[in-house]
Short mmCIF file of C-alpha atoms and ligand atoms in Angstrom, two decimals:
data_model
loop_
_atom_site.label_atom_id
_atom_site.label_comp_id
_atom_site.label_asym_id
_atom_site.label_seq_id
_atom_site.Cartn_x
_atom_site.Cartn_y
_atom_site.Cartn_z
CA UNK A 817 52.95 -8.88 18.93
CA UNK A 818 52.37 -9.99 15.32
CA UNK A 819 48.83 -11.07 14.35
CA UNK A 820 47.83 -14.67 13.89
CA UNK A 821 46.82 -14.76 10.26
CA UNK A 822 43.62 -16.15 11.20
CA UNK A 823 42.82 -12.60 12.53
CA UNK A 824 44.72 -11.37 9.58
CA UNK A 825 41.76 -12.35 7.43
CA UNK A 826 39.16 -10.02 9.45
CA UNK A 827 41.75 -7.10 10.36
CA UNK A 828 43.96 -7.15 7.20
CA UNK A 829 46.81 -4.38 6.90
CA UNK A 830 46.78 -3.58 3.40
CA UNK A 831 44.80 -0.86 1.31
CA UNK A 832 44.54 -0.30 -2.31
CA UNK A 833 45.04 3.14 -3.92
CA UNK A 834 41.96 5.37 -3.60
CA UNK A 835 40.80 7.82 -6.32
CA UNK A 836 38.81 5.43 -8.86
CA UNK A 837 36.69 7.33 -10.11
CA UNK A 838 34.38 4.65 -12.09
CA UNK A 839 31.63 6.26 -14.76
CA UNK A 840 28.59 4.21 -12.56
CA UNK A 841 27.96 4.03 -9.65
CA UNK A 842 29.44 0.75 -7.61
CA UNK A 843 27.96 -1.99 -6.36
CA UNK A 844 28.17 -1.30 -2.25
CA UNK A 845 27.52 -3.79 0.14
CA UNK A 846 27.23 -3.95 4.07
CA UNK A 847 25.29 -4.50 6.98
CA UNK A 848 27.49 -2.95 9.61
CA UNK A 849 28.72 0.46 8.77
CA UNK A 850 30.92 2.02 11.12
CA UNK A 851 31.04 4.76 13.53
CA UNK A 852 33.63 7.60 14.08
CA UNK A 853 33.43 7.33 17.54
CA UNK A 854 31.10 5.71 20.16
CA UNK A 855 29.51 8.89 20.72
CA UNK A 856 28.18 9.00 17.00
CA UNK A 857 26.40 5.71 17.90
CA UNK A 858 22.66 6.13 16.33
CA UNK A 859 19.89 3.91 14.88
CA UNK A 860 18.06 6.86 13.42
CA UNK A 861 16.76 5.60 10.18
CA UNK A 862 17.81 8.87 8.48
CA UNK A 863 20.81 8.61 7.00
CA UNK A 864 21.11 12.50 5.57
CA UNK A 865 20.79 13.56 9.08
CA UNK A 866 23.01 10.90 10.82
CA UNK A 867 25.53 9.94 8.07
CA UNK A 868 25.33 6.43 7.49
CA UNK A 869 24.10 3.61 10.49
CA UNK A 870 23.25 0.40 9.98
CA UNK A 871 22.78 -0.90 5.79
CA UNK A 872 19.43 -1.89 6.40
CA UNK A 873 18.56 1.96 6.01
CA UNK A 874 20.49 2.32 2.90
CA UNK A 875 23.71 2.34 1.19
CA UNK A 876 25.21 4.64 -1.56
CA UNK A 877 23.89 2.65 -4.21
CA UNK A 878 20.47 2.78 -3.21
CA UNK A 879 20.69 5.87 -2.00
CA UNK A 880 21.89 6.75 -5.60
CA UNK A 881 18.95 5.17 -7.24
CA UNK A 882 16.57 7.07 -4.89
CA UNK A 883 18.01 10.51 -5.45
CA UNK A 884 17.71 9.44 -9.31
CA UNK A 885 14.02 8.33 -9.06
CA UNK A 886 13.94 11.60 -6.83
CA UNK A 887 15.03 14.14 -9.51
CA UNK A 888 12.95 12.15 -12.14
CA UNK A 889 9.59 12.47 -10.92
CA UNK A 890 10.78 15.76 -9.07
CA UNK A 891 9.76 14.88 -5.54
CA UNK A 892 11.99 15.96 -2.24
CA UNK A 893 12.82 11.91 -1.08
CA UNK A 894 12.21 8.50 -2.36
CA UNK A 895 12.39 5.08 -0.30
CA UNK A 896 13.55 2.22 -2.39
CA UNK A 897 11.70 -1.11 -1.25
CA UNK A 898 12.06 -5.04 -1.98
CA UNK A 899 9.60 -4.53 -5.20
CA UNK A 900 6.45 -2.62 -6.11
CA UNK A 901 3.78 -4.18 -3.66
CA UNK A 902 6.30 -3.35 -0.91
CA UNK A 903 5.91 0.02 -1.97
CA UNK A 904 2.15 -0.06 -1.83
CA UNK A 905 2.12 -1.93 1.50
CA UNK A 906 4.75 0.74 2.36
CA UNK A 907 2.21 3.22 2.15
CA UNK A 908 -1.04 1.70 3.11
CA UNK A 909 1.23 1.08 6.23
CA UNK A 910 1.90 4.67 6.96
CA UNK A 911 -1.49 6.53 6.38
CA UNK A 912 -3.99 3.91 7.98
CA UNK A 913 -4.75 3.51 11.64
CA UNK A 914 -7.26 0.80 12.65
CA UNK A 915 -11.10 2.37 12.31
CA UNK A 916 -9.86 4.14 9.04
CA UNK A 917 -11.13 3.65 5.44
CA UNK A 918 -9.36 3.86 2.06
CA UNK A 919 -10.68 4.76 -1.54
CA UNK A 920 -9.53 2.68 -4.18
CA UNK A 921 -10.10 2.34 -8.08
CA UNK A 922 -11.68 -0.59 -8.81
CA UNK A 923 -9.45 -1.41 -11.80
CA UNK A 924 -6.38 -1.11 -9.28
CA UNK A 925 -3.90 -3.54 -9.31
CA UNK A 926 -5.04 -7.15 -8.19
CA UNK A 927 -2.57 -7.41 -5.20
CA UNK A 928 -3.26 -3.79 -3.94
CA UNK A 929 -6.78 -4.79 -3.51
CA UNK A 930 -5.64 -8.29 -1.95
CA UNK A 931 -4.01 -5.96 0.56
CA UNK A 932 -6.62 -3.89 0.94
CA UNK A 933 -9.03 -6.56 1.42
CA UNK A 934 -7.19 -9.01 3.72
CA UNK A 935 -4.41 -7.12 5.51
CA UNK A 936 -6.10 -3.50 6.11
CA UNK A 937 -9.38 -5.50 7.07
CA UNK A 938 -7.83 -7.22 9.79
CA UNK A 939 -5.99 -4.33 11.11
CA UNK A 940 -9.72 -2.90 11.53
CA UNK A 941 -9.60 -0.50 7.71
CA UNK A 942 -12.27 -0.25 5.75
CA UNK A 943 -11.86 -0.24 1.76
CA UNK A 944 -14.09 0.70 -0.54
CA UNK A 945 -13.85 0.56 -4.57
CA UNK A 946 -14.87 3.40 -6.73
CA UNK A 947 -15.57 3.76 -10.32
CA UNK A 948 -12.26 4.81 -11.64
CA UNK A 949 -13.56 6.77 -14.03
CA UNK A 950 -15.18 9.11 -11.26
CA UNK A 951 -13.24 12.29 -11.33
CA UNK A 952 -14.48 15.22 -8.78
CA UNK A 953 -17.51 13.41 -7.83
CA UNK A 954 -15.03 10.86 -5.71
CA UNK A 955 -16.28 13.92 -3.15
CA UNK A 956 -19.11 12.11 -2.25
CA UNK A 957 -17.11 9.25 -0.90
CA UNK A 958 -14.56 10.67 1.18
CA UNK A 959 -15.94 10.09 4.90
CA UNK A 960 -14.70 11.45 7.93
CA UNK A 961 -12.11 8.81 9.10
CA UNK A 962 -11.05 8.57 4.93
CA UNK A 963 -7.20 8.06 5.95
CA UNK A 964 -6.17 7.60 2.08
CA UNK A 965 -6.78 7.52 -1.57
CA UNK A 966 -5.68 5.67 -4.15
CA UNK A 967 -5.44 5.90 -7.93
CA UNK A 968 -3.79 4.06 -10.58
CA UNK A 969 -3.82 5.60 -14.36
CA UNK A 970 -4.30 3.61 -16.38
CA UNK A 971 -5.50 0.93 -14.12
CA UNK A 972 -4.48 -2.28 -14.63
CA UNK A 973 -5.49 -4.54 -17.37
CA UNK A 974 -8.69 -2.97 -18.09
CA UNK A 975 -6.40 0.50 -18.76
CA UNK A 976 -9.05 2.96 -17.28
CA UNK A 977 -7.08 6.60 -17.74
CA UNK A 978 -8.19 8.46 -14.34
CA UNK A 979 -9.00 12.18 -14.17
CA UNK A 980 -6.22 12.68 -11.49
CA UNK A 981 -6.14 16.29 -10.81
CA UNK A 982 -9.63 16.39 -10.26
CA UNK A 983 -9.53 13.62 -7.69
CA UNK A 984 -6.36 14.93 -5.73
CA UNK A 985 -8.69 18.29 -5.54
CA UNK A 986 -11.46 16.77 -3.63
CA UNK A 987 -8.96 14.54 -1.68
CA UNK A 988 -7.01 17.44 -0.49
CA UNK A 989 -10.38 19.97 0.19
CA UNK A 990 -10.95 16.84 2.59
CA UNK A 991 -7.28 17.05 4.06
CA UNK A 992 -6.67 13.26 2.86
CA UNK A 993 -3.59 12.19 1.15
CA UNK A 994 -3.69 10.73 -2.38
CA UNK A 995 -1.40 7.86 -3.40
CA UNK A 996 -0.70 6.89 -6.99
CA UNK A 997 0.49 3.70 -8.52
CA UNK A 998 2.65 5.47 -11.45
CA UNK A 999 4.17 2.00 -12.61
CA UNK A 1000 2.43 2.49 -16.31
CA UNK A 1001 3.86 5.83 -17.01
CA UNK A 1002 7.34 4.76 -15.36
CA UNK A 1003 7.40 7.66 -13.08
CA UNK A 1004 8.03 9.76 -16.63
CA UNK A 1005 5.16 9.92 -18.85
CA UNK A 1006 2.67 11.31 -16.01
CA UNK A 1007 3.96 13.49 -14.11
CA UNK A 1008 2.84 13.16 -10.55
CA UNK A 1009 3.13 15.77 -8.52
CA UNK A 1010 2.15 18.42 -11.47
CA UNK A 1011 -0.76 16.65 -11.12
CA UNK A 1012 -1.45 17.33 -7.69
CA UNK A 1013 -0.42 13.67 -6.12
CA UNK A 1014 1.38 13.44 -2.88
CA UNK A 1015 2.75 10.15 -2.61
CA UNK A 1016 3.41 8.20 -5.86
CA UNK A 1017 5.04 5.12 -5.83
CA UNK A 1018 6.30 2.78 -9.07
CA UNK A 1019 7.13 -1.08 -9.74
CA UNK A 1020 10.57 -0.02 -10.42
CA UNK A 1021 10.96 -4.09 -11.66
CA UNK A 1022 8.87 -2.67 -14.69
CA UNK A 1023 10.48 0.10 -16.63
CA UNK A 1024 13.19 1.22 -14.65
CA UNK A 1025 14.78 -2.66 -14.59
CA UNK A 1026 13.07 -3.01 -18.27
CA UNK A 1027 14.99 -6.74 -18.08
CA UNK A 1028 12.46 -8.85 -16.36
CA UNK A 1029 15.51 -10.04 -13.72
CA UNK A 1030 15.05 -7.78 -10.80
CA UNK A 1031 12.33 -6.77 -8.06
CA UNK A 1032 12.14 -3.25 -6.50
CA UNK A 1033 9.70 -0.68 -6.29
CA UNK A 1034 9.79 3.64 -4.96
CA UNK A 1035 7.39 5.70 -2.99
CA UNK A 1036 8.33 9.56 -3.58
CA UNK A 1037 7.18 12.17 -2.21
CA UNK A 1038 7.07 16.10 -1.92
CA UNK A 1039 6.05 16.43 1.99
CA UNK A 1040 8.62 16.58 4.96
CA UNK A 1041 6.30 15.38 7.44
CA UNK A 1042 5.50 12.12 4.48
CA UNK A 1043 9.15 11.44 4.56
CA UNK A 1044 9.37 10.96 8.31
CA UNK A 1045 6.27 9.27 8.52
CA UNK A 1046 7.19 6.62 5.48
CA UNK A 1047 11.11 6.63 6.81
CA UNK A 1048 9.98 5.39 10.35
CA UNK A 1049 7.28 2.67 8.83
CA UNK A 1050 10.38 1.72 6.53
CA UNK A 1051 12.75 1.35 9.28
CA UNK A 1052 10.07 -0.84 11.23
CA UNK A 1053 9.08 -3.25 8.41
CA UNK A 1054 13.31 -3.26 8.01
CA UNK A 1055 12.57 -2.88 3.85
CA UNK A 1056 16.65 -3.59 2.92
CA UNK A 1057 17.13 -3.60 -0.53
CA UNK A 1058 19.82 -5.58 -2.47
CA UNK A 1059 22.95 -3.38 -3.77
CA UNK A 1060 23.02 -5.60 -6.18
CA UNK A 1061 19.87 -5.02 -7.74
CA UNK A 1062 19.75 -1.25 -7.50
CA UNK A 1063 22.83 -1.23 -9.52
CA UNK A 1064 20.89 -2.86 -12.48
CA UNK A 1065 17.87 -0.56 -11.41
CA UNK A 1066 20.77 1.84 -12.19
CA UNK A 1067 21.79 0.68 -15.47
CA UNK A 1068 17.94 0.13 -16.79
CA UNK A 1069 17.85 3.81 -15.97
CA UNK A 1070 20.50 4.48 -18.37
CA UNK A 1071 18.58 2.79 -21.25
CA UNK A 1072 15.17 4.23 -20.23
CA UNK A 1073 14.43 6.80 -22.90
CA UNK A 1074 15.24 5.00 -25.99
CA UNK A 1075 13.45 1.80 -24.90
CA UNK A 1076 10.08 3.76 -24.08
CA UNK A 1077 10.19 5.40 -27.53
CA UNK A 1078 10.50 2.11 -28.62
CA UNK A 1079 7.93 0.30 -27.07
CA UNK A 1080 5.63 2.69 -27.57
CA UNK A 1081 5.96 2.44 -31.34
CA UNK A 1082 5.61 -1.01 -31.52
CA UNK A 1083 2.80 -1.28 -28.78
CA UNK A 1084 1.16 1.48 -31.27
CA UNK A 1085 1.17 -0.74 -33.92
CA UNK A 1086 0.35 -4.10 -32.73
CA UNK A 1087 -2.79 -2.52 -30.76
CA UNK A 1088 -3.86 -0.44 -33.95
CA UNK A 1089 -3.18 -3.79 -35.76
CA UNK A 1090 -5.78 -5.62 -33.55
CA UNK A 1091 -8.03 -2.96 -33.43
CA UNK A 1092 -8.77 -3.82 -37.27
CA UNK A 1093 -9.56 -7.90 -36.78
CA UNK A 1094 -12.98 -8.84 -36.66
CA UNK A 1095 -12.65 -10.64 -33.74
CA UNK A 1096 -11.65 -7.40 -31.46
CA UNK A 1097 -14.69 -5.22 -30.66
CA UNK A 1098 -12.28 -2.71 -28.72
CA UNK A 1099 -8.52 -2.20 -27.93
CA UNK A 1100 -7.91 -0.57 -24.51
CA UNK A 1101 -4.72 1.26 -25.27
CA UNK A 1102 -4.92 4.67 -23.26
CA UNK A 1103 -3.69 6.34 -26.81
CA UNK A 1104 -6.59 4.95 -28.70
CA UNK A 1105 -10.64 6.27 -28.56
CA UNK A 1106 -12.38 2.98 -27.64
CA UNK A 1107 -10.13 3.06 -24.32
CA UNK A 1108 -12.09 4.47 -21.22
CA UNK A 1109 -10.84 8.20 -20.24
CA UNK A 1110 -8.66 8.44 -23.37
CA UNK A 1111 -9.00 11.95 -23.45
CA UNK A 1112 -7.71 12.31 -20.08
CA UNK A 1113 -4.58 10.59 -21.44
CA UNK A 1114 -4.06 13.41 -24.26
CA UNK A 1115 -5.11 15.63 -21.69
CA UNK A 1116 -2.26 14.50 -18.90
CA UNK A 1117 0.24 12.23 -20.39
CA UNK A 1118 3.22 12.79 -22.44
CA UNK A 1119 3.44 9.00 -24.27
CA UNK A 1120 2.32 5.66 -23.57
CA UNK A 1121 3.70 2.58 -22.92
CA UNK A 1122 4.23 -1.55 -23.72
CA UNK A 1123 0.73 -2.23 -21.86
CA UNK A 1124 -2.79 -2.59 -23.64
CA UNK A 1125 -5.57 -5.15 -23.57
CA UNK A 1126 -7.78 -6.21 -26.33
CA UNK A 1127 -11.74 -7.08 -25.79
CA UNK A 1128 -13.12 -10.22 -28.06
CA UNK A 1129 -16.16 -10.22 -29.45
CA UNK A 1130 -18.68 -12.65 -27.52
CA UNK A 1131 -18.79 -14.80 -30.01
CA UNK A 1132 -14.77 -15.82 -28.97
CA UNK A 1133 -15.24 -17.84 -26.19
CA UNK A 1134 -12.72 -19.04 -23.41
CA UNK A 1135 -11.40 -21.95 -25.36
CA UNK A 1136 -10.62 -20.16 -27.96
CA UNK A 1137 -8.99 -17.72 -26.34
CA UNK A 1138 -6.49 -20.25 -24.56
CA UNK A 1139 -5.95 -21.57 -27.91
CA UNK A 1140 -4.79 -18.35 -29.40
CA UNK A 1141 -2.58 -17.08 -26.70
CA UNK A 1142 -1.16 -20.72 -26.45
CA UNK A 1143 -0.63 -20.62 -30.23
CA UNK A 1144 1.32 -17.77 -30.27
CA UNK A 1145 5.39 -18.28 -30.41
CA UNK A 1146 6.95 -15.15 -29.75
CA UNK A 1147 4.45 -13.81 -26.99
CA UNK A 1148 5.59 -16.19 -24.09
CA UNK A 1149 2.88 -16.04 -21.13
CA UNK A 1150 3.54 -14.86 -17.75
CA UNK A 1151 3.00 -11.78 -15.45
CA UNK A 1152 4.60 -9.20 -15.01
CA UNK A 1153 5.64 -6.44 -18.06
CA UNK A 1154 8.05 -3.69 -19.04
CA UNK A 1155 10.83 -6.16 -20.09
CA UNK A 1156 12.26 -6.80 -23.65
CA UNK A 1157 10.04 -9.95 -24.09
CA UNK A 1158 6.40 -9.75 -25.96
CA UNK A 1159 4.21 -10.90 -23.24
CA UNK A 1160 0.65 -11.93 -23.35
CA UNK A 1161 -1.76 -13.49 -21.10
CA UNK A 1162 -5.78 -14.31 -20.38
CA UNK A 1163 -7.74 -12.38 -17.24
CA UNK A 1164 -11.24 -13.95 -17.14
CA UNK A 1165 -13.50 -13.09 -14.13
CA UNK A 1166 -12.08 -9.72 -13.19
CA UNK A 1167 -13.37 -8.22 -10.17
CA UNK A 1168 -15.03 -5.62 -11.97
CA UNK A 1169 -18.76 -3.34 -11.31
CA UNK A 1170 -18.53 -0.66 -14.12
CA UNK A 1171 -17.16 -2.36 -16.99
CA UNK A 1172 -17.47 -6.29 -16.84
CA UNK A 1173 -15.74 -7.89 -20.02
CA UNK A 1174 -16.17 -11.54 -18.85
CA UNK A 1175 -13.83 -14.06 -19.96
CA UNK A 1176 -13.00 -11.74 -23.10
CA UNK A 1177 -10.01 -10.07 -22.14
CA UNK A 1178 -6.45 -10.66 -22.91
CA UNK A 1179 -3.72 -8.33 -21.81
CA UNK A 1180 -0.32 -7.74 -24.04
CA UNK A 1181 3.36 -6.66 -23.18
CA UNK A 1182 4.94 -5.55 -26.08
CA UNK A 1183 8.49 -6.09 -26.50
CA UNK A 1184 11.92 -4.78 -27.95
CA UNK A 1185 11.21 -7.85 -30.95
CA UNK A 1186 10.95 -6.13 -34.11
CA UNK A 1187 6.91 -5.56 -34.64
CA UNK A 1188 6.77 -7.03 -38.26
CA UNK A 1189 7.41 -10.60 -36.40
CA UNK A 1190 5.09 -10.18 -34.03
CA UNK A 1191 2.42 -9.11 -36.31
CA UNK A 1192 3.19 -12.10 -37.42
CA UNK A 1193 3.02 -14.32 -34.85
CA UNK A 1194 -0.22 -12.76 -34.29
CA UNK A 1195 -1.52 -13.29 -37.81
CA UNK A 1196 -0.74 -16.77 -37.30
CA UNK A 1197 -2.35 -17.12 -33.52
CA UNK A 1198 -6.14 -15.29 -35.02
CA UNK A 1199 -6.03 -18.06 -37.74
CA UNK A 1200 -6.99 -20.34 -34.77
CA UNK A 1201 -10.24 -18.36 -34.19
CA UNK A 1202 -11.40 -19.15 -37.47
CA UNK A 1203 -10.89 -22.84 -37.48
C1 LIG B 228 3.88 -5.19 -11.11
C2 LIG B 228 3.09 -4.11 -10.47
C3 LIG B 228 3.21 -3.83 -9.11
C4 LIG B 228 4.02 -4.71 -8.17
O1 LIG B 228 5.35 -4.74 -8.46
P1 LIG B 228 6.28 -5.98 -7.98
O2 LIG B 228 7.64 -5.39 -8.09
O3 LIG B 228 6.01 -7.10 -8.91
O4 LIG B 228 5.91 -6.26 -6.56
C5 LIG B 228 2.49 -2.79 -8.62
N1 LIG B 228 1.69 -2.03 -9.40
C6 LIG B 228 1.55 -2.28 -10.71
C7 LIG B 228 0.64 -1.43 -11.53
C8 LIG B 228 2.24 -3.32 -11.30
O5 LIG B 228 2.05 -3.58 -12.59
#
């Protein structure tokens, strides 16, 4: 019997000619994926094992950007997630059980801690905050139920460069797993596991997008019995990822190395060109002295990146401050970083124990703009602290 054409549209009888063989990777879409047979039926998460499921776990394009991320910071597996704090809740989800504790910098990223400190808490995990500049003596910390560590070099706004290695020793003498947040270094510039890290995870809506319109984030990792652990977590949180956006995740990739070289140039030169105001007593750009573990970064690192933040003096107050970054024309304000857009924005009343700078610090992105305009637009914004 010939089919209505209302079932026509769902069971249509035509095909188009295979073989295109397209330079990227497309754009694949789908929920249901289907079976062989009935006897293949499986919601294993685990698509290498299985073949493919159910889209939640994956499809070729994300798959593709994981084996990519994979081979970049030369880890075994990656799991793509929604954006970066999916990633960190990712993980926080997989090593903690409820009477646990976790170790984290105290310059780590503000939502990391917000997890931390009102998610982990209520499933019954202690954290605790270190100074990040600790290195080996972290040893003295690590307690018997210590599920998990946590580092992020440099930290976040106040740039702290952390002696990893030495860290990841004492964590693993312990037998406890240490996590890094390698969104700074865009899962290139440090290398992770070198560096004796064993799960590392990245804001892949940074660097990797490097267009400020997309939100994902990666957890890598070296360890078989890590990839089953963070593949079941993944499948249970159901952390589906738009095709859509891994293909621009794709793309960004693409564009990656000549865009770092670039913005580390300019970030160079706008920090080294604040550095000499009077106003700045200290630039904390991880490739310049005055920021905290510097040497670390000549030590460990292999460039820097768009990211620095520049003390005032106390004479500069809050006001003045607004006034400046408000001033400015080209630096638009907002979170966020690692796009083509000059970024810059105020943090006053950090959370922060070792090294409180008040309501003196402002934070830049440096963009893909050419420098000799922002300098500037930044000429221009100082002349408001002299009015
Ligand atoms: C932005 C950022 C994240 C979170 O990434 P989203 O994709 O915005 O969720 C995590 N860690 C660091 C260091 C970041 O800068």
């Amino acid at each position: 019997m010939p089919l209505d054409w209302r079932t026509k549209l769902v069971h249509p009888h035509v095909s188009v000619s295979e073989g295109f063989k397209s330079l990227v990777t497309p754009v694949y879409r789908g929920s249901t994926t289907l079976f062989e047979s009935a006897t293949n039926v499986t919601d294993h998460w685990d698509q290498r094992h299985v073949r493919y499921s159910y889209g939640l776990y994956g499809t070729p394009t994300s798959f593709e950007l994981a084996a990519r991320i994979t081979e970049l910071e030369d880890g075994a597996h990656c799991f793509i997630t929604p954006g970066g704090q999916a990633a960190i809740a990712l993980i926080d989800l997989t090593f903690v059980r409820a009477g646990g504790h976790v170790l984290l910098p105290e310059s780590v990223y503000g939502p990391n801690r917000d997890i931390a400190d009102r998610l982990l808490t209520r499933l019954g995990v202690e954290s605790e905050y270190y100074e990040p500049l600790i290195g080996g003596e972290i040893g003295s910390m690590i307690r018997d139920n210590t599920q998990l560590i946590w580092c992020e070099s440099p930290g976040s706004v106040t740039m702290e460069v952390q002696d990893v290695p030495a860290i990841a020793a004492a964590a693993h003498r312990a037998g406890v797993p240490l996590a890094l947040d390698n969104t700074y270094a865009a899962g290139v510039l440090f290398d992770a596991f070198a560096h004796g890290v064993d799960i590392t995870m990245q804001a892949l809506t940074k660097y990797v997008g490097g267009h400020s319109d997309l939100l994902l984030g990666s957890v890598t990792i070296r360890e078989d019995t890590h990839y089953a652990a963070l593949g079941d977590t993944h499948q249970l949180l159901g952390m589906a990822v738009s095709p859509d956006d891994c293909s621009l995740a794709l793309r960004g990739l693409q564009t990656l190395g000549v865009r770092l070289q670039q913005l580390e140039e300019s970030a160079m030169t706008v920090a080294r060109w604040c550095a000499e105001q009077p106003e700045v007593e200290m630039v904390l750009h991880p490739a310049l002295p005055d920021c905290p573990g510097h040497d670390l970064w000549e030590r460990d690192f292999t460039g820097s990146a768009s990211v620095f933040s520049v003390v005032f003096t106390t004479q500069i107050g809050p006001e003045a401050i607004v006034r400046l970054v408000d001033s400015l024309t080209l630096f638009k304000i907002g979170y966020s970083w690692g796009g083509v857009t000059s970024l810059a924005i105020p943090y006053f009343d950090l959370p922060r124990r070792y090294r409180p700078y008040g309501s003196r610090l402002v934070r830049f992105n440096i963009g893909l703009e050419a420098v000799d305009d922002l300098l500037a637009d930044l000429e221009r914004g100082f002349t408001t602290l002299r009015a």
